[in-house]
Amino acid sequence: MSTGTQTASSDELIQQGNGQAGPRRLLAFLIRPSLVTALLYLVFIVALSIYKQYDALHYVHIGTVFSQHVAHGSAGYDGQFFYYMVTDPQHASAHIDDPSYRYQRIIYPLLTALLSLGQKALVPYAMLLINFVSIVGSVEIAAYLLKRRKLSPWYSLALGLYFGQTTAFIFDTTEPLTYFLICLGLLSLEWKRTRTAALCMSLAVLARETAVLFPLGYIALLFWRRRWWESIRFALISLLPTVLWYGLIVVIFGRTGLGYAPPFERIPFRGLFVFYQDHNRFPPLVILMLIPTVLSIIAFARATLLRRWGDCTWLIWGLNLALTIFMSIASYEELVSAGRLSTGLVLAMLLYGWQARDRLTLWASQIYTITFILYIAGLFILHFPS
C-alpha cells in the first residue's frame, strides 16, 4: 500500500512539473532581447506620435526645398528621397538633391515598393515597418549567435537600442535594413553557407555603401588564409553587383555620385569638436557619440595589445572605428546623421566580442544600450531635433 501511494505521489509531482513547464517555456520565449526591443520601440513610436501629433508620413520628413522647390524652405531629411523613388519613380529625380548618389541605396525603396503594393498611402507605413522588423530581427540574430558561444544573449541589446538605430527608425533611413542584412550574412557564415552570406552582404552594400567594411573583412581573411578561390568568389558575389549597379547609375545619370558624400576629416573627431561652442549641439554629441566611441577605442586598443584578432572581426571593428573617428563635419552637424552612420561600429564591436568570446568588450558595448534612454529623454525633455 505504501509503495502504491508513493508511486501515485510521484506521478502527481511529475504531472505538476509538466504542467508548470509549459508556462515557464512561454515566459522564457517572451522574455528575450528581441521582444523586449520590439516592445520598447512600439511604446516609443506610439508615445512620440501622440506627443508630436505625428502620423506615419511625418517620419518621412518631407521638406519644402525638394517637394515644392522653395529655395529657402525646410530641407527635410533623407527619408523623403526614398519616398519619392517609390511614390513617383518617373519624376523622383526632380525631388532629390543628387539622384546619382541617392539611387546607390536602392534596396530600401525597392523593398518599400514591394510591401506597399503600389498604394501611396501605405508607403510611409511600409518604411517604418521595414526598419522596425530590421531592428528587432538584428537583435534576434545577434542574440542567437551569442548563445551559440555560451554568452549572454542580452548583450545584443546594444545593437537594437543604440540611438543611431532609433534615429534611423524615426527618420526612415536605410541603416536598420542595411545591418539586418549584414546580420543575415553573419548568420549564414555561422551555418557555413558562404555564398548566401556573400549575397546578403551584397544586398547590404546596395542598401548603404558603408556596409562594405564587413565583406572586405571576410575577403581579407580568406586571402590571408590563402584560400584564393574562396576569396575571389566572396568578392565577386558581395561586391560585383554594386559595381554593376553603379555602372548603370552612370549610364542613367552621367556619374556615380560617389563624390557627393562629404569627405572624411584628417584629424580625429575634428568633425565633432568644430561644434564645441554650440551649446545646443555639442553636449549631446559628446554624450551620445564621443564617450561611447572613446570607450570603443580603449577596448579596441586592449584587444590589439592582447593580439586577440577574433579572425577578421578585429579588422572590421577597426575599419568601423576609423569611419566614426574621421567622420566629416557635415555628418556630425546633425545628431541624426552622426548616430545612424556609426551603427556599423556597434555591430562590429559586438561581432568581435562574440567571435573572440571577450566578455569585457561585450560589457563595454553596453554603453550603446544606454544611449537609447538618453536619446529618448532628450527628445521628450530636452527637445532634441526629431
Coordinates of N, CA and C in Angstrom, one line a residue, residues 64-282:
T64 N 10.1 71.4 -47.8 CA 9.6 72.2 -49.0 C 10.7 72.5 -50.0
V65 N 12.0 72.4 -49.7 CA 13.0 72.6 -50.6 C 12.9 71.7 -51.8
F66 N 12.7 70.4 -51.6 CA 12.7 69.4 -52.7 C 11.3 69.1 -53.2
S67 N 10.3 69.2 -52.3 CA 9.0 68.8 -52.7 C 8.3 70.0 -53.5
Q68 N 8.6 71.2 -53.1 CA 8.0 72.4 -53.7 C 9.0 73.3 -54.3
H69 N 10.3 73.0 -54.2 CA 11.4 73.8 -54.8 C 11.4 75.2 -54.2
V70 N 11.2 75.3 -52.9 CA 11.2 76.6 -52.2 C 12.7 76.7 -51.8
A71 N 13.4 77.7 -52.4 CA 14.9 77.8 -52.1 C 15.2 77.9 -50.7
H72 N 14.5 78.7 -49.9 CA 14.8 79.0 -48.5 C 13.8 78.3 -47.6
G73 N 13.3 77.2 -48.0 CA 12.3 76.5 -47.2 C 13.0 75.5 -46.3
S74 N 12.2 74.5 -45.8 CA 12.8 73.5 -44.9 C 13.3 72.4 -45.8
A75 N 14.5 71.9 -45.4 CA 15.2 70.8 -46.2 C 14.6 69.4 -46.0
G76 N 14.0 69.2 -44.9 CA 13.5 67.8 -44.7 C 14.7 66.9 -44.4
Y77 N 14.5 65.6 -44.6 CA 15.6 64.7 -44.4 C 15.6 63.5 -45.4
D78 N 16.6 62.7 -45.4 CA 16.9 61.7 -46.4 C 15.7 60.8 -46.7
G79 N 14.9 60.5 -45.7 CA 13.8 59.5 -46.0 C 12.9 60.0 -47.1
Q80 N 12.8 61.3 -47.3 CA 11.9 61.8 -48.4 C 12.4 61.4 -49.7
F81 N 13.7 61.2 -49.9 CA 14.2 60.8 -51.2 C 13.7 59.4 -51.6
F82 N 13.8 58.5 -50.6 CA 13.3 57.1 -50.8 C 11.8 57.1 -51.0
Y83 N 11.1 58.0 -50.4 CA 9.6 58.1 -50.5 C 9.3 58.5 -52.0
Y84 N 10.0 59.5 -52.5 CA 9.8 59.9 -53.9 C 10.1 58.8 -54.9
M85 N 11.2 58.0 -54.6 CA 11.6 56.9 -55.5 C 10.4 55.9 -55.6
V86 N 9.7 55.7 -54.5 CA 8.6 54.7 -54.5 C 7.3 55.3 -55.1
T87 N 7.0 56.5 -54.7 CA 5.7 57.1 -55.0 C 5.6 57.7 -56.4
D88 N 6.8 58.2 -56.9 CA 6.8 58.9 -58.2 C 8.1 58.5 -58.9
P89 N 8.3 57.3 -59.2 CA 9.6 56.9 -59.8 C 9.9 57.6 -61.1
Q90 N 8.9 58.0 -61.9 CA 9.2 58.6 -63.2 C 9.8 60.1 -63.0
H91 N 9.4 60.7 -61.9 CA 9.8 62.1 -61.7 C 10.5 62.3 -60.4
A92 N 11.0 61.2 -59.8 CA 11.6 61.3 -58.5 C 12.9 62.2 -58.5
S93 N 13.6 62.1 -59.6 CA 14.9 62.9 -59.7 C 14.7 64.4 -59.5
A94 N 13.5 64.9 -59.9 CA 13.3 66.3 -59.7 C 13.1 66.7 -58.3
H95 N 13.0 65.7 -57.4 CA 12.8 66.0 -56.0 C 13.9 65.4 -55.1
I96 N 15.0 65.2 -55.7 CA 16.1 64.6 -55.0 C 17.4 65.4 -55.2
D97 N 18.1 65.6 -54.1 CA 19.3 66.5 -54.1 C 20.3 66.1 -55.1
D98 N 20.7 64.8 -55.1 CA 21.6 64.2 -56.1 C 21.2 62.8 -56.4
P99 N 20.4 62.6 -57.5 CA 19.9 61.3 -57.8 C 20.9 60.2 -57.9
S100 N 22.1 60.5 -58.5 CA 23.1 59.5 -58.7 C 23.7 59.0 -57.4
Y101 N 23.6 59.9 -56.4 CA 24.1 59.5 -55.0 C 23.0 58.7 -54.3
R102 N 21.8 59.2 -54.3 CA 20.7 58.6 -53.6 C 20.3 57.2 -54.1
Y103 N 20.4 57.1 -55.4 CA 20.0 55.8 -56.0 C 21.0 54.7 -55.8
Q104 N 22.1 55.0 -55.2 CA 23.1 54.0 -54.8 C 22.4 53.0 -53.8
R105 N 21.6 53.6 -53.0 CA 20.9 52.8 -51.9 C 19.5 52.4 -52.3
I106 N 19.5 51.4 -53.2 CA 18.3 51.1 -53.9 C 17.5 50.0 -53.2
I107 N 18.0 49.2 -52.3 CA 17.3 48.1 -51.7 C 16.1 48.5 -50.9
Y108 N 16.3 49.6 -50.0 CA 15.3 50.0 -49.2 C 14.0 50.5 -50.0
P109 N 14.2 51.4 -51.0 CA 13.0 51.8 -51.7 C 12.4 50.6 -52.5
L110 N 13.2 49.7 -53.0 CA 12.6 48.5 -53.7 C 11.8 47.7 -52.8
L111 N 12.3 47.4 -51.6 CA 11.5 46.6 -50.6 C 10.2 47.4 -50.2
T112 N 10.4 48.7 -50.0 CA 9.2 49.5 -49.7 C 8.1 49.4 -50.8
A113 N 8.6 49.5 -52.0 CA 7.6 49.5 -53.1 C 6.9 48.1 -53.1
L114 N 7.7 47.1 -52.8 CA 7.1 45.7 -52.8 C 6.0 45.6 -51.7
L115 N 6.3 46.1 -50.5 CA 5.4 45.9 -49.4 C 4.2 46.8 -49.5
S116 N 4.4 48.0 -50.1 CA 3.3 48.9 -50.2 C 2.3 48.6 -51.3
L117 N 2.6 47.6 -52.1 CA 1.7 47.1 -53.1 C 1.2 48.2 -54.1
G118 N 2.0 49.2 -54.3 CA 1.6 50.2 -55.2 C 0.7 51.3 -54.7
Q119 N 0.4 51.2 -53.4 CA -0.5 52.1 -52.7 C 0.3 53.2 -52.0
K120 N 0.1 54.4 -52.5 CA 0.9 55.5 -52.0 C 0.7 55.7 -50.5
A121 N -0.5 55.6 -50.1 CA -0.9 55.8 -48.7 C -0.2 54.8 -47.7
L122 N 0.2 53.6 -48.3 CA 0.9 52.6 -47.5 C 2.4 52.8 -47.4
V123 N 2.9 53.6 -48.2 CA 4.4 53.8 -48.3 C 5.0 54.2 -47.0
P124 N 4.5 55.2 -46.3 CA 5.1 55.6 -45.0 C 5.1 54.5 -44.0
Y125 N 4.0 53.7 -44.0 CA 3.9 52.6 -43.0 C 4.8 51.5 -43.4
A126 N 5.0 51.2 -44.6 CA 6.0 50.2 -45.1 C 7.4 50.6 -44.7
M127 N 7.7 51.9 -44.8 CA 9.1 52.3 -44.5 C 9.3 52.1 -43.0
L128 N 8.4 52.5 -42.1 CA 8.5 52.2 -40.7 C 8.6 50.8 -40.4
L129 N 7.7 50.0 -41.0 CA 7.7 48.5 -40.7 C 9.0 47.8 -41.1
I130 N 9.5 48.2 -42.2 CA 10.8 47.6 -42.6 C 11.9 47.8 -41.6
N131 N 12.0 49.0 -41.1 CA 13.0 49.4 -40.2 C 12.8 48.8 -38.8
F132 N 11.5 48.7 -38.4 CA 11.1 48.1 -37.1 C 11.5 46.6 -37.1
V133 N 11.1 45.9 -38.2 CA 11.4 44.5 -38.3 C 12.9 44.2 -38.4
S134 N 13.6 45.1 -39.1 CA 15.1 45.0 -39.2 C 15.8 45.1 -37.9
I135 N 15.4 46.1 -37.1 CA 16.0 46.3 -35.8 C 15.7 45.1 -34.9
V136 N 14.5 44.7 -34.8 CA 14.2 43.5 -34.0 C 14.9 42.2 -34.5
G137 N 14.9 42.1 -35.8 CA 15.5 40.9 -36.4 C 17.0 40.9 -36.2
S138 N 17.6 42.0 -36.2 CA 19.1 42.1 -36.0 C 19.4 41.7 -34.6
V139 N 18.6 42.1 -33.6 CA 18.8 41.7 -32.2 C 18.6 40.2 -32.0
E140 N 17.6 39.7 -32.7 CA 17.3 38.2 -32.6 C 18.5 37.4 -33.1
I141 N 19.1 37.8 -34.2 CA 20.2 37.1 -34.8 C 21.4 37.2 -33.9
A142 N 21.7 38.5 -33.5 CA 22.9 38.7 -32.6 C 22.7 37.9 -31.3
A143 N 21.5 37.8 -30.7 CA 21.3 37.0 -29.5 C 21.6 35.6 -29.8
Y144 N 21.1 35.1 -30.9 CA 21.3 33.7 -31.3 C 22.8 33.3 -31.4
L145 N 23.6 34.2 -32.1 CA 25.0 34.0 -32.2 C 25.7 34.1 -30.9
L146 N 25.3 34.9 -30.0 CA 25.9 35.0 -28.7 C 25.6 33.7 -27.9
K147 N 24.4 33.2 -28.0 CA 24.1 32.0 -27.3 C 24.8 30.8 -27.8
R148 N 25.1 30.8 -29.1 CA 25.9 29.7 -29.7 C 27.3 29.6 -29.1
R149 N 27.7 30.7 -28.6 CA 29.1 30.7 -28.0 C 29.0 30.8 -26.4
K150 N 27.8 30.4 -25.9 CA 27.6 30.3 -24.5 C 27.8 31.7 -23.8
L151 N 27.4 32.7 -24.5 CA 27.5 34.1 -24.0 C 26.1 34.6 -23.8
S152 N 25.9 35.6 -22.9 CA 24.5 36.1 -22.6 C 23.9 36.7 -23.9
P153 N 22.7 36.3 -24.3 CA 22.1 36.9 -25.4 C 21.7 38.4 -25.2
W154 N 21.7 38.8 -23.9 CA 21.3 40.2 -23.6 C 22.3 41.2 -24.0
Y155 N 23.5 40.8 -24.3 CA 24.5 41.7 -24.9 C 24.0 42.3 -26.2
S156 N 23.1 41.6 -26.9 CA 22.6 42.0 -28.2 C 21.8 43.3 -28.1
L157 N 21.3 43.7 -26.9 CA 20.5 44.9 -26.8 C 21.3 46.1 -27.3
A158 N 22.6 46.1 -27.2 CA 23.4 47.2 -27.7 C 23.1 47.6 -29.1
L159 N 22.9 46.6 -29.9 CA 22.6 46.8 -31.3 C 21.2 47.4 -31.6
G160 N 20.2 46.9 -30.9 CA 18.9 47.3 -31.1 C 18.6 48.7 -30.4
L161 N 19.2 48.9 -29.3 CA 18.9 50.1 -28.5 C 20.0 51.2 -28.7
Y162 N 20.9 51.0 -29.6 CA 21.8 52.2 -30.0 C 20.9 53.3 -30.5
F163 N 21.2 54.5 -30.1 CA 20.3 55.6 -30.5 C 20.4 55.9 -32.0
G164 N 21.5 55.5 -32.7 CA 21.6 55.6 -34.1 C 20.5 54.8 -34.8
Q165 N 20.2 53.6 -34.3 CA 19.1 52.8 -34.9 C 17.8 53.5 -34.6
T166 N 17.7 54.1 -33.5 CA 16.4 54.9 -33.2 C 16.2 56.0 -34.1
T167 N 17.3 56.8 -34.4 CA 17.1 57.9 -35.3 C 16.8 57.5 -36.7
A168 N 17.5 56.4 -37.1 CA 17.2 55.9 -38.5 C 15.7 55.4 -38.6
F169 N 15.2 54.9 -37.5 CA 13.8 54.4 -37.5 C 12.8 55.5 -37.6
I170 N 13.0 56.6 -36.9 CA 12.1 57.7 -37.0 C 12.4 58.7 -38.1
F171 N 13.4 58.5 -38.8 CA 13.7 59.3 -40.0 C 13.7 58.5 -41.3
D172 N 13.2 57.3 -41.3 CA 13.1 56.5 -42.5 C 14.3 56.4 -43.3
T173 N 15.4 56.1 -42.7 CA 16.7 55.9 -43.5 C 17.1 54.4 -43.5
T174 N 18.1 54.1 -44.2 CA 18.4 52.7 -44.6 C 19.2 51.9 -43.6
E175 N 19.8 52.5 -42.6 CA 20.7 51.7 -41.7 C 20.1 50.5 -41.1
P176 N 18.9 50.5 -40.5 CA 18.4 49.3 -39.9 C 18.4 48.1 -40.8
L177 N 17.9 48.4 -42.0 CA 17.8 47.3 -43.1 C 19.2 46.9 -43.5
T178 N 20.1 47.8 -43.6 CA 21.5 47.5 -44.0 C 22.1 46.5 -43.1
Y179 N 22.1 46.8 -41.8 CA 22.8 46.0 -40.8 C 22.0 44.7 -40.4
F180 N 20.7 44.7 -40.7 CA 20.0 43.5 -40.6 C 20.5 42.5 -41.7
L181 N 20.7 43.0 -42.9 CA 21.2 42.2 -44.0 C 22.6 41.7 -43.7
I182 N 23.4 42.5 -43.0 CA 24.7 42.1 -42.6 C 24.6 41.0 -41.5
C183 N 23.6 41.1 -40.6 CA 23.4 40.1 -39.6 C 23.0 38.8 -40.3
L184 N 22.2 38.9 -41.3 CA 21.8 37.7 -42.0 C 23.0 37.0 -42.7
G185 N 23.9 37.8 -43.1 CA 25.2 37.3 -43.7 C 26.0 36.6 -42.6
L186 N 26.1 37.2 -41.4 CA 26.8 36.6 -40.3 C 26.2 35.3 -39.9
L187 N 24.9 35.3 -39.9 CA 24.2 34.0 -39.6 C 24.5 32.9 -40.6
S188 N 24.5 33.3 -41.9 CA 24.8 32.4 -42.9 C 26.2 31.8 -42.8
L189 N 27.2 32.7 -42.4 CA 28.5 32.2 -42.2 C 28.6 31.3 -41.0
E190 N 27.8 31.5 -40.0 CA 27.7 30.6 -38.9 C 27.3 29.2 -39.3
W191 N 26.4 29.2 -40.3 CA 25.8 27.9 -40.8 C 26.6 27.4 -42.0
K192 N 27.8 28.0 -42.2 CA 28.7 27.5 -43.3 C 28.1 27.7 -44.7
R193 N 27.3 28.7 -44.8 CA 26.7 29.0 -46.2 C 27.3 30.2 -46.7
T194 N 28.5 30.1 -47.2 CA 29.4 31.2 -47.6 C 28.8 32.0 -48.7
R195 N 28.2 31.3 -49.7 CA 27.6 32.1 -50.9 C 26.4 32.9 -50.4
T196 N 25.6 32.3 -49.6 CA 24.4 33.0 -49.1 C 24.9 34.2 -48.3
A197 N 25.9 34.1 -47.5 CA 26.5 35.2 -46.7 C 27.0 36.3 -47.6
A198 N 27.7 35.9 -48.6 CA 28.2 37.0 -49.6 C 27.0 37.7 -50.2
L199 N 26.0 36.9 -50.6 CA 24.8 37.6 -51.2 C 24.1 38.5 -50.3
C200 N 23.9 38.1 -49.0 CA 23.3 39.0 -48.0 C 24.1 40.3 -47.9
M201 N 25.4 40.2 -47.8 CA 26.3 41.3 -47.7 C 26.3 42.2 -48.9
S202 N 26.1 41.6 -50.1 CA 26.0 42.3 -51.3 C 24.7 43.2 -51.3
L203 N 23.6 42.7 -50.8 CA 22.4 43.4 -50.6 C 22.6 44.6 -49.6
A204 N 23.3 44.3 -48.6 CA 23.6 45.3 -47.5 C 24.3 46.5 -48.1
V205 N 25.3 46.2 -49.0 CA 26.1 47.3 -49.6 C 25.2 48.1 -50.5
L206 N 24.3 47.4 -51.2 CA 23.4 48.1 -52.1 C 22.3 48.9 -51.3
A207 N 22.2 48.6 -50.0 CA 21.3 49.3 -49.1 C 22.0 50.6 -48.5
R208 N 23.3 50.4 -48.2 CA 24.1 51.5 -47.7 C 25.5 51.2 -47.9
E209 N 26.3 52.0 -48.6 CA 27.6 51.7 -49.1 C 28.6 51.5 -48.0
T210 N 28.4 52.0 -46.8 CA 29.3 51.9 -45.7 C 29.4 50.4 -45.1
A211 N 28.4 49.6 -45.5 CA 28.3 48.2 -45.1 C 29.5 47.4 -45.8
V212 N 30.1 48.0 -46.8 CA 31.2 47.3 -47.5 C 32.3 46.9 -46.6
L213 N 32.5 47.5 -45.4 CA 33.6 47.2 -44.5 C 33.4 45.8 -43.9
F214 N 32.2 45.2 -43.9 CA 32.1 43.9 -43.4 C 32.5 42.8 -44.4
P215 N 32.0 42.8 -45.7 CA 32.6 41.9 -46.6 C 34.1 42.0 -46.9
L216 N 34.6 43.3 -46.8 CA 36.0 43.5 -47.0 C 36.8 42.7 -46.0
G217 N 36.3 42.7 -44.7 CA 37.0 42.0 -43.7 C 37.1 40.5 -44.0
Y218 N 36.0 39.9 -44.4 CA 36.0 38.5 -44.7 C 36.8 38.1 -46.0
I219 N 36.8 39.0 -46.9 CA 37.6 38.8 -48.1 C 39.1 38.8 -47.7
A220 N 39.4 39.7 -46.9 CA 40.8 39.8 -46.4 C 41.2 38.5 -45.6
L221 N 40.3 38.0 -44.8 CA 40.6 36.8 -44.0 C 40.8 35.6 -44.9
L222 N 40.0 35.4 -45.9 CA 40.1 34.3 -46.9 C 41.4 34.5 -47.6
F223 N 41.7 35.7 -48.0 CA 43.0 35.9 -48.7 C 44.2 35.6 -47.8
W224 N 44.1 36.1 -46.6 CA 45.2 35.8 -45.6 C 45.5 34.3 -45.4
R225 N 44.4 33.6 -45.4 CA 44.5 32.1 -45.3 C 44.8 31.4 -46.6
R226 N 45.1 32.1 -47.6 CA 45.5 31.6 -48.9 C 44.4 30.8 -49.5
R227 N 43.2 31.1 -49.2 CA 42.0 30.4 -49.8 C 41.6 31.3 -51.0
W228 N 42.5 31.3 -52.0 CA 42.4 32.3 -53.1 C 41.0 32.2 -53.8
W229 N 40.6 31.0 -54.2 CA 39.3 31.0 -55.0 C 38.1 31.4 -54.1
E230 N 38.1 31.0 -52.8 CA 37.0 31.4 -52.0 C 37.0 32.9 -51.8
S231 N 38.2 33.5 -51.7 CA 38.3 35.0 -51.5 C 37.8 35.7 -52.8
I232 N 38.1 35.2 -53.9 CA 37.7 35.8 -55.2 C 36.2 35.6 -55.3
R233 N 35.7 34.4 -55.0 CA 34.2 34.2 -55.2 C 33.4 35.1 -54.2
F234 N 33.9 35.2 -53.0 CA 33.2 36.0 -52.0 C 33.2 37.5 -52.4
A235 N 34.3 37.9 -53.0 CA 34.4 39.3 -53.5 C 33.5 39.5 -54.7
L236 N 33.4 38.6 -55.6 CA 32.6 38.7 -56.8 C 31.1 38.8 -56.4
I237 N 30.7 37.9 -55.5 CA 29.3 37.9 -55.1 C 28.9 39.1 -54.2
S238 N 29.8 39.5 -53.3 CA 29.4 40.6 -52.4 C 29.7 42.0 -52.9
L239 N 30.6 42.1 -53.9 CA 30.9 43.5 -54.4 C 30.6 43.7 -55.8
L240 N 30.6 42.7 -56.7 CA 30.3 42.9 -58.1 C 29.0 43.5 -58.4
P241 N 27.9 43.1 -57.7 CA 26.6 43.7 -58.0 C 26.6 45.2 -57.8
T242 N 27.3 45.7 -56.8 CA 27.4 47.1 -56.5 C 28.1 47.8 -57.6
V243 N 29.2 47.2 -58.1 CA 30.0 47.8 -59.2 C 29.1 47.9 -60.5
L244 N 28.3 46.8 -60.7 CA 27.4 46.9 -61.9 C 26.3 47.9 -61.7
W245 N 25.8 48.0 -60.6 CA 24.7 48.9 -60.3 C 25.2 50.4 -60.5
Y246 N 26.4 50.6 -59.9 CA 27.0 52.0 -60.1 C 27.2 52.3 -61.6
G247 N 27.6 51.3 -62.3 CA 27.8 51.4 -63.8 C 26.5 51.8 -64.4
L248 N 25.4 51.2 -64.0 CA 24.1 51.5 -64.6 C 23.7 53.0 -64.2
I249 N 24.0 53.4 -62.9 CA 23.8 54.7 -62.5 C 24.5 55.7 -63.4
V250 N 25.7 55.4 -63.8 CA 26.5 56.3 -64.7 C 25.8 56.4 -66.0
V251 N 25.3 55.3 -66.5 CA 24.6 55.3 -67.8 C 23.3 56.2 -67.7
I252 N 22.6 56.1 -66.6 CA 21.3 56.9 -66.4 C 21.6 58.3 -66.1
F253 N 22.5 58.6 -65.1 CA 22.6 60.0 -64.6 C 23.9 60.6 -65.1
G254 N 24.8 59.9 -65.7 CA 26.1 60.5 -66.2 C 27.2 60.5 -65.2
R255 N 27.0 60.1 -64.0 CA 28.0 60.0 -63.0 C 27.6 59.0 -61.9
T256 N 28.6 58.6 -61.0 CA 28.3 57.6 -60.0 C 27.7 58.3 -58.8
G257 N 28.0 59.5 -58.5 CA 27.5 60.2 -57.3 C 28.4 59.9 -56.1
L258 N 29.5 59.2 -56.3 CA 30.5 58.9 -55.2 C 31.1 60.2 -54.6
G259 N 31.2 61.2 -55.4 CA 31.9 62.4 -54.9 C 30.9 63.3 -54.1
Y260 N 29.6 63.0 -54.1 CA 28.7 63.8 -53.4 C 28.8 63.7 -51.9
A261 N 29.2 62.6 -51.4 CA 29.3 62.4 -49.9 C 30.4 63.3 -49.4
P262 N 30.2 63.9 -48.2 CA 31.3 64.8 -47.7 C 32.5 64.0 -47.3
P263 N 33.7 64.6 -47.6 CA 35.0 63.9 -47.3 C 35.3 63.7 -45.9
F264 N 36.1 62.7 -45.6 CA 36.5 62.4 -44.2 C 37.4 63.5 -43.7
E265 N 37.4 63.7 -42.4 CA 38.4 64.6 -41.8 C 39.7 63.9 -41.6
R266 N 40.8 64.7 -41.5 CA 42.1 64.2 -41.3 C 42.6 64.1 -39.9
I267 N 41.9 64.9 -39.0 CA 42.2 64.9 -37.6 C 41.0 64.2 -36.9
P268 N 41.4 63.3 -36.0 CA 40.4 62.5 -35.2 C 39.4 63.5 -34.5
F269 N 38.1 63.2 -34.7 CA 37.0 63.9 -34.1 C 36.9 65.4 -34.4
R270 N 37.6 65.8 -35.4 CA 37.6 67.2 -35.8 C 36.1 67.6 -36.2
G271 N 35.5 66.7 -36.8 CA 34.1 66.9 -37.2 C 33.2 67.2 -36.1
L272 N 33.5 66.6 -34.9 CA 32.7 66.8 -33.7 C 33.1 68.1 -33.0
F273 N 34.4 68.2 -32.8 CA 34.8 69.4 -32.0 C 34.7 70.7 -32.6
V274 N 34.4 70.7 -33.9 CA 34.1 72.0 -34.6 C 32.9 72.7 -33.9
F275 N 32.0 71.9 -33.3 CA 30.8 72.5 -32.7 C 31.0 72.7 -31.2
Y276 N 32.2 72.8 -30.7 CA 32.4 72.9 -29.2 C 31.7 74.2 -28.6
Q277 N 31.5 75.2 -29.4 CA 30.9 76.4 -28.9 C 29.4 76.4 -29.1
D278 N 28.9 75.4 -29.7 CA 27.4 75.3 -29.9 C 26.8 74.5 -28.7
H279 N 26.2 75.3 -27.8 CA 25.8 74.7 -26.6 C 24.5 73.8 -26.7
N280 N 23.9 73.9 -27.8 CA 22.7 73.0 -28.1 C 23.2 71.7 -28.7
R281 N 24.2 71.8 -29.6 CA 24.6 70.6 -30.3 C 25.7 69.8 -29.7
F282 N 26.7 70.5 -29.1 CA 27.9 69.8 -28.6 C 27.7 68.9 -27.5

